[in-house]
Coordinates of C-alpha atoms and ligand atoms in Angstrom, one line a residue:
M27 CA 21.5 24.2 -151.4
N28 CA 19.5 23.8 -154.7
S29 CA 16.8 26.2 -155.6
P30 CA 13.3 24.9 -154.6
I31 CA 11.3 22.7 -156.8
R32 CA 7.5 22.9 -156.9
V33 CA 5.5 19.8 -155.9
A34 CA 1.8 19.9 -156.6
V35 CA -0.3 17.4 -154.6
T36 CA -4.0 16.8 -155.2
G37 CA -6.2 15.4 -152.5
A38 CA -3.9 17.1 -150.1
A39 CA -6.3 17.1 -147.2
G40 CA -7.1 13.4 -147.6
Q41 CA -5.8 10.4 -145.7
I42 CA -2.8 9.8 -147.9
G43 CA -2.1 13.5 -148.1
Y44 CA -1.8 13.7 -144.3
S45 CA 0.9 11.0 -144.3
L46 CA 2.6 12.3 -147.4
L47 CA 3.1 16.0 -147.1
F48 CA 5.3 15.9 -144.0
R49 CA 7.6 13.3 -145.6
I50 CA 8.0 15.5 -148.7
A51 CA 8.6 18.6 -146.6
S52 CA 11.2 16.7 -144.4
G53 CA 13.3 15.8 -147.5
A54 CA 12.4 12.1 -147.7
M55 CA 11.2 12.3 -151.3
F56 CA 13.8 14.6 -152.9
G57 CA 16.7 14.4 -150.5
P58 CA 18.2 16.6 -147.7
G59 CA 19.6 19.2 -150.1
Q60 CA 16.5 19.9 -152.1
P61 CA 14.0 22.6 -150.8
V62 CA 10.4 22.3 -151.9
I63 CA 7.4 24.5 -152.4
L64 CA 4.2 22.5 -151.8
Q65 CA 1.3 23.4 -154.0
L66 CA -1.7 21.8 -152.3
I67 CA -4.9 21.2 -154.3
E68 CA -8.2 20.2 -152.9
A69 CA -11.7 19.7 -154.3
P70 CA -13.8 22.9 -154.2
I71 CA -15.6 21.7 -151.1
E72 CA -15.7 23.9 -148.0
K73 CA -15.0 21.0 -145.6
A74 CA -12.0 19.9 -147.6
L75 CA -10.6 23.4 -148.0
K76 CA -11.0 24.0 -144.2
A77 CA -9.2 20.7 -143.5
L78 CA -6.4 21.8 -145.9
E79 CA -5.9 25.0 -143.9
G80 CA -5.3 22.9 -140.8
V81 CA -2.8 20.7 -142.7
A82 CA -1.0 23.8 -143.8
M83 CA -0.9 25.1 -140.3
E84 CA 0.6 21.8 -139.1
L85 CA 3.2 22.0 -141.9
D86 CA 4.1 25.5 -140.7
D87 CA 4.4 24.2 -137.1
C88 CA 6.9 21.6 -138.1
A89 CA 9.3 24.3 -139.1
F90 CA 10.8 22.2 -141.8
P91 CA 14.0 23.9 -143.1
L92 CA 13.4 22.5 -146.6
L93 CA 9.8 23.8 -146.9
H94 CA 10.1 27.1 -148.7
G95 CA 6.5 27.8 -149.3
I96 CA 2.9 26.4 -149.3
V97 CA 0.2 27.2 -151.8
Q98 CA -3.4 26.2 -150.9
T99 CA -6.0 26.2 -153.7
S100 CA -9.0 24.5 -155.3
D101 CA -8.0 25.9 -158.7
P102 CA -5.8 23.4 -160.6
A103 CA -4.5 26.2 -162.8
V104 CA -3.0 27.8 -159.7
G105 CA -2.0 24.5 -158.1
F106 CA -0.2 23.0 -161.0
K107 CA 1.5 26.3 -162.1
D108 CA 5.2 25.7 -162.8
A109 CA 5.0 22.4 -160.9
N110 CA 8.0 20.1 -161.4
W111 CA 6.2 17.2 -159.9
C112 CA 2.4 16.7 -160.0
L113 CA 1.3 14.0 -157.5
L114 CA -2.3 13.1 -158.4
V115 CA -3.6 11.5 -155.2
G116 CA -7.1 12.9 -155.0
A117 CA -9.9 10.9 -156.7
K118 CA -13.6 10.2 -156.2
P119 CA -14.1 7.2 -154.0
R120 CA -16.5 4.4 -155.1
G121 CA -19.8 5.1 -153.4
P122 CA -22.4 2.5 -152.3
G123 CA -24.0 0.7 -155.2
M124 CA -21.8 2.5 -157.7
E125 CA -20.7 0.5 -160.8
R126 CA -17.0 0.3 -161.7
A127 CA -17.8 1.8 -165.1
D128 CA -19.3 4.9 -163.4
L129 CA -16.3 5.2 -161.1
L130 CA -14.0 5.1 -164.1
K131 CA -16.0 7.7 -165.9
D132 CA -16.4 10.1 -162.9
N133 CA -12.7 9.9 -162.2
G134 CA -11.9 10.0 -165.9
R135 CA -13.4 13.4 -166.1
I136 CA -11.3 14.7 -163.2
F137 CA -8.1 13.3 -164.8
I138 CA -9.0 14.7 -168.2
G139 CA -9.2 18.2 -166.7
Q140 CA -6.0 17.8 -164.7
G141 CA -4.1 16.3 -167.6
Q142 CA -5.0 19.3 -169.8
I143 CA -4.2 21.9 -167.1
I144 CA -0.9 20.2 -166.2
D145 CA 0.1 20.2 -169.9
Q146 CA -0.7 23.9 -170.1
V147 CA 0.8 25.4 -166.9
A148 CA 3.3 22.9 -165.3
A149 CA 7.0 23.4 -165.6
A150 CA 8.8 22.3 -168.8
D151 CA 10.3 19.3 -167.0
A152 CA 7.1 18.3 -165.3
R153 CA 6.6 14.7 -164.1
V154 CA 3.2 13.3 -163.1
A155 CA 2.7 10.4 -160.7
V156 CA -0.9 9.1 -160.3
V157 CA -2.1 7.4 -157.1
G158 CA -5.8 8.0 -157.2
N159 CA -7.7 4.9 -158.3
P160 CA -8.1 3.4 -160.8
A161 CA -4.6 4.6 -161.0
N162 CA -3.3 3.0 -164.2
T163 CA -6.4 4.1 -166.2
N164 CA -6.5 7.6 -164.6
C165 CA -2.9 8.0 -165.6
M166 CA -3.6 6.9 -169.2
I167 CA -6.5 9.4 -169.3
A168 CA -4.4 12.3 -168.0
A169 CA -1.5 11.5 -170.5
S170 CA -4.0 11.3 -173.4
Q171 CA -4.7 15.0 -172.9
A172 CA -1.1 16.2 -173.1
K173 CA 0.2 17.9 -176.2
R174 CA 3.4 19.3 -174.8
L175 CA 4.5 16.6 -172.2
P176 CA 5.4 13.2 -173.6
P177 CA 3.6 10.1 -172.3
E178 CA 6.7 8.8 -170.5
R179 CA 6.3 11.7 -168.1
F180 CA 3.1 10.2 -166.8
T181 CA 3.5 7.2 -164.4
A182 CA 1.1 5.4 -162.0
M183 CA 2.0 3.9 -158.7
V184 CA 2.4 0.1 -158.2
R185 CA 5.2 0.6 -155.7
L186 CA 2.9 -0.2 -152.7
D187 CA 2.3 -3.6 -154.4
Q188 CA 6.0 -4.1 -154.8
N189 CA 6.7 -3.2 -151.2
R190 CA 3.9 -5.6 -150.1
A191 CA 5.3 -8.4 -152.2
Q192 CA 8.8 -7.8 -150.9
S193 CA 7.6 -7.9 -147.3
Q194 CA 5.6 -11.1 -147.8
L195 CA 8.6 -12.9 -149.4
A196 CA 10.9 -11.8 -146.6
K197 CA 8.4 -13.1 -143.9
K198 CA 7.9 -16.4 -145.6
A199 CA 11.7 -17.0 -146.0
G200 CA 12.4 -15.7 -142.5
V201 CA 15.0 -13.2 -143.8
P202 CA 15.5 -9.5 -143.4
L203 CA 13.6 -7.4 -145.9
T204 CA 16.8 -6.2 -147.7
A205 CA 17.7 -9.9 -148.6
V206 CA 14.8 -9.8 -151.0
E207 CA 15.5 -8.2 -154.4
N208 CA 14.1 -8.1 -157.9
I209 CA 10.5 -8.5 -157.1
F210 CA 8.5 -6.5 -159.7
I211 CA 4.8 -5.9 -160.3
Y212 CA 3.3 -6.3 -163.7
G213 CA -0.1 -4.9 -164.8
N214 CA -2.9 -3.1 -163.0
H215 CA -2.9 -1.7 -159.5
S216 CA -5.8 -4.1 -158.7
P217 CA -6.2 -7.7 -157.5
T218 CA -5.3 -8.8 -161.0
M219 CA -1.7 -7.5 -160.6
F220 CA 1.1 -10.0 -161.0
P221 CA 4.1 -10.0 -158.6
A222 CA 6.6 -11.9 -160.8
F223 CA 8.2 -14.1 -158.1
A224 CA 10.2 -16.2 -160.6
H225 CA 12.7 -13.3 -161.0
A226 CA 13.0 -12.5 -157.3
T227 CA 16.1 -13.3 -155.4
I228 CA 16.7 -13.9 -151.7
N229 CA 20.3 -13.4 -150.6
G230 CA 21.2 -13.6 -154.3
R231 CA 19.5 -17.0 -154.8
P232 CA 16.3 -17.6 -156.8
A233 CA 13.4 -16.9 -154.4
M234 CA 11.6 -20.0 -155.8
A235 CA 14.5 -22.2 -154.7
V236 CA 14.8 -20.6 -151.3
I237 CA 11.0 -20.8 -150.6
N238 CA 10.6 -24.1 -152.3
D239 CA 6.8 -23.9 -152.3
D240 CA 5.5 -23.2 -155.8
A241 CA 1.9 -23.7 -154.6
W242 CA 2.3 -20.9 -152.0
L243 CA 4.0 -18.6 -154.5
Q244 CA 1.3 -19.1 -157.2
G245 CA -1.6 -19.2 -154.7
A246 CA -1.5 -17.5 -151.3
F247 CA 1.4 -15.1 -152.2
C248 CA -0.2 -13.7 -155.3
E249 CA -3.6 -13.5 -153.5
T250 CA -2.2 -11.8 -150.4
V251 CA -0.4 -9.2 -152.4
G252 CA -3.4 -8.6 -154.8
K253 CA -6.0 -8.4 -152.0
R254 CA -3.9 -6.6 -149.4
G255 CA -5.8 -3.3 -149.8
A256 CA -9.1 -5.0 -149.0
A257 CA -7.5 -6.8 -146.0
I258 CA -6.4 -3.5 -144.6
I259 CA -9.8 -1.9 -145.1
A260 CA -11.3 -4.9 -143.3
A261 CA -8.9 -4.6 -140.4
R262 CA -8.5 -0.9 -140.1
G263 CA -11.9 0.3 -141.2
A264 CA -10.1 2.7 -143.7
S265 CA -7.9 2.2 -146.7
S266 CA -4.1 2.1 -146.7
A267 CA -2.8 5.6 -146.2
A268 CA 0.6 5.7 -144.5
S269 CA 1.9 2.7 -146.5
A270 CA 0.5 4.3 -149.7
A271 CA 2.2 7.7 -148.9
N272 CA 5.4 5.8 -148.1
A273 CA 5.2 4.0 -151.4
L274 CA 4.7 7.3 -153.3
V275 CA 7.9 8.6 -151.5
D276 CA 9.7 5.5 -152.7
H277 CA 8.2 5.8 -156.3
V278 CA 9.4 9.3 -156.8
R279 CA 12.7 8.9 -154.8
S280 CA 13.5 5.9 -157.1
L281 CA 12.5 7.9 -160.2
V282 CA 15.0 10.7 -159.3
T283 CA 17.8 8.3 -158.4
P284 CA 19.8 7.1 -161.5
G285 CA 20.4 3.4 -161.4
A286 CA 17.4 2.6 -159.3
I287 CA 15.4 -0.5 -160.5
H288 CA 11.8 -0.5 -159.4
S289 CA 8.2 -1.2 -160.5
V290 CA 6.3 1.6 -162.2
A291 CA 3.1 1.7 -164.3
V292 CA 4.2 3.2 -167.6
K293 CA 2.9 3.3 -171.1
S294 CA 3.5 -0.2 -172.3
N295 CA 4.5 0.2 -175.9
G296 CA 3.7 -3.5 -176.2
A297 CA 6.3 -4.9 -173.8
Y298 CA 5.5 -8.2 -172.1
G299 CA 2.4 -8.5 -174.3
F300 CA 0.6 -5.6 -172.8
D301 CA -1.7 -3.6 -175.1
A302 CA 0.3 -0.7 -176.5
N303 CA -2.1 1.9 -175.1
V304 CA -2.4 0.9 -171.5
W305 CA -0.4 2.0 -168.5
A306 CA 1.0 -1.3 -167.0
G307 CA 3.3 -2.0 -164.1
M308 CA 6.7 -3.3 -165.1
P309 CA 10.3 -3.0 -164.0
V310 CA 12.2 0.2 -165.0
R311 CA 15.7 1.4 -164.5
T312 CA 16.1 5.1 -163.7
T313 CA 18.5 6.7 -166.3
T314 CA 18.7 10.4 -165.4
P315 CA 16.6 12.1 -162.7
G316 CA 12.9 11.7 -163.7
S317 CA 13.7 9.5 -166.7
Y318 CA 13.7 5.8 -167.0
A319 CA 14.1 2.8 -169.4
V320 CA 11.8 -0.2 -169.2
I321 CA 13.6 -3.4 -168.5
T322 CA 12.5 -5.8 -171.2
G323 CA 13.3 -9.4 -171.9
Q324 CA 12.5 -10.9 -168.4
A325 CA 11.5 -14.5 -169.2
M326 CA 7.8 -15.3 -168.5
D327 CA 6.7 -19.0 -168.0
E328 CA 3.2 -20.2 -168.8
F329 CA 1.9 -19.2 -165.3
A330 CA 3.3 -15.7 -165.7
Q331 CA 1.9 -15.3 -169.2
T332 CA -1.6 -16.3 -168.0
K333 CA -1.4 -13.8 -165.1
I334 CA -0.2 -11.0 -167.4
A335 CA -2.9 -11.8 -170.0
A336 CA -5.5 -11.4 -167.2
T337 CA -4.3 -8.1 -165.9
N338 CA -3.8 -6.8 -169.4
R339 CA -7.4 -7.8 -170.2
E340 CA -8.6 -5.8 -167.2
L341 CA -6.6 -2.8 -168.3
T342 CA -8.0 -2.9 -171.9
E343 CA -11.6 -3.3 -170.4
E344 CA -11.0 -0.3 -168.3
R345 CA -9.8 1.6 -171.3
A346 CA -12.9 0.5 -173.3
M347 CA -15.2 1.8 -170.5
V348 CA -13.7 5.3 -170.8
A349 CA -13.2 5.3 -174.6
E350 CA -15.7 8.1 -175.0
L351 CA -13.5 10.4 -172.9
L352 CA -10.4 9.8 -174.9
P353 CA -9.2 11.7 -178.0
K354 CA -10.3 9.8 -181.1
A355 CA -6.8 9.0 -182.5
S356 CA -5.3 7.6 -179.2
Ligands
NAX6 P1 -9.4 10.4 -149.2 O1 -10.8 10.2 -149.6 O2 -9.0 10.4 -147.7 O3 -8.8 11.7 -149.8 C1 -9.0 12.1 -151.1 C2 -9.0 13.6 -151.2 O4 -9.0 13.9 -152.6 C3 -10.2 14.2 -150.5 O5 -9.7 15.2 -149.6 C4 -10.9 14.9 -151.6 O6 -11.6 16.1 -151.3 C5 -9.8 15.1 -152.6 N1 -10.2 15.3 -154.0 C6 -11.3 14.7 -154.7 N2 -11.4 15.1 -155.9 C7 -10.4 16.0 -156.1 C8 -10.0 16.9 -157.2 N3 -10.7 16.8 -158.3 N4 -8.9 17.7 -157.0 C9 -8.3 17.7 -155.8 N5 -8.6 17.0 -154.7 C10 -9.7 16.1 -154.9 O7 -8.6 9.2 -150.0 P2 -7.1 8.6 -149.7 O8 -7.2 7.5 -148.7 O9 -6.2 9.7 -149.5 O10 -6.8 8.0 -151.1 C11 -6.7 8.7 -152.3 C12 -6.7 7.9 -153.5 O11 -5.6 6.9 -153.5 C13 -8.0 7.0 -153.7 O12 -8.4 7.1 -155.0 C14 -7.5 5.6 -153.3 O13 -8.3 4.6 -153.9 C15 -6.1 5.7 -153.9 N6 -5.1 4.7 -153.5 C16 -4.2 4.2 -154.3 C17 -3.2 3.3 -154.0 C18 -2.2 2.9 -155.0 O14 -1.4 2.0 -154.6 N7 -2.2 3.3 -156.3 C19 -3.2 2.7 -152.6 C20 -3.9 3.6 -151.6 C21 -5.2 4.2 -152.1 O15 -6.2 3.3 -152.0

């Protein structure tokens, strides 16, 4: 049995937290031989901290053999201390009448503080995965504060979008989910994201040939995947939680599994025409546990280029809206 790793989770008493923590503690994220210590961080709000107590009690009551400890705190310096993985799920939701720019700035301030503290107190091998929206820009903001941890350590989640796209393609083709491969998400975790169907395969054949309906792929498919979050809110009366938690399990599991190929929002460095200083979804191959290489050179036709330009534009606009929060040189 390995020695335990420390996994910090913000927003631990929220909806996603409630679906996520039990999966981590059961071994779904890091495997059946890897014990964990959960470091649960909530906002300094009485109701949230009380709810967190209840969640910790339930974790105890599961008697998970891999769960070697639970920390409960509203102090990020305690919660991120020596953390090997920092899962940033908590964020401020968009309130009624709130402008997108205000949401970006309010969350930006949270992620500035968390980026600084993680950089100061987390483990030397710390990895950060951001779920709280706007996830890509929050991730960019947190990474901008780091002096010790390099930007590749900061990733944002687009795996829910990849899973949604895979599922939609399987349904349309009438095949089992596992028949669908190589569907990757480019850009922002927002309705502008681009699920690049031209590279996808179904039973090893090009998905475009199998589905044979370009109008559906360019239209309904992209729209369904892009607006799935809103459809779930409309149906369920609450935003995606279990599927988001499941996607974060997949995101981290793939990042610690050498050879895994999957979609992650990472610092673009200019690949695929993304601005060099935005965090954009793209395919990566995990090299060693926690490290990855971006898969470059996937051909993009005119439709794909237009979609990528649109999602890149949104990312650069988000960046401009929080420019005042960023270090001058970045
Ligand atoms: P909830 O509102 O249920 O939970 C959020 C929790 O975060 C609350 O308990 C709150 O007290 C806590 N929190 C707020 N600020 C905090 C801080 N500074 N430190 C620690 N905790 C803090 O939201 P939930 O449904 O769990 O969603 C969490 C975030 O995930 C939201 O921003 C949501 O938009 C985002 N999502 C991202 C997805 C993605 O694919 N990237 C998909 C699902 C989800 O919509």
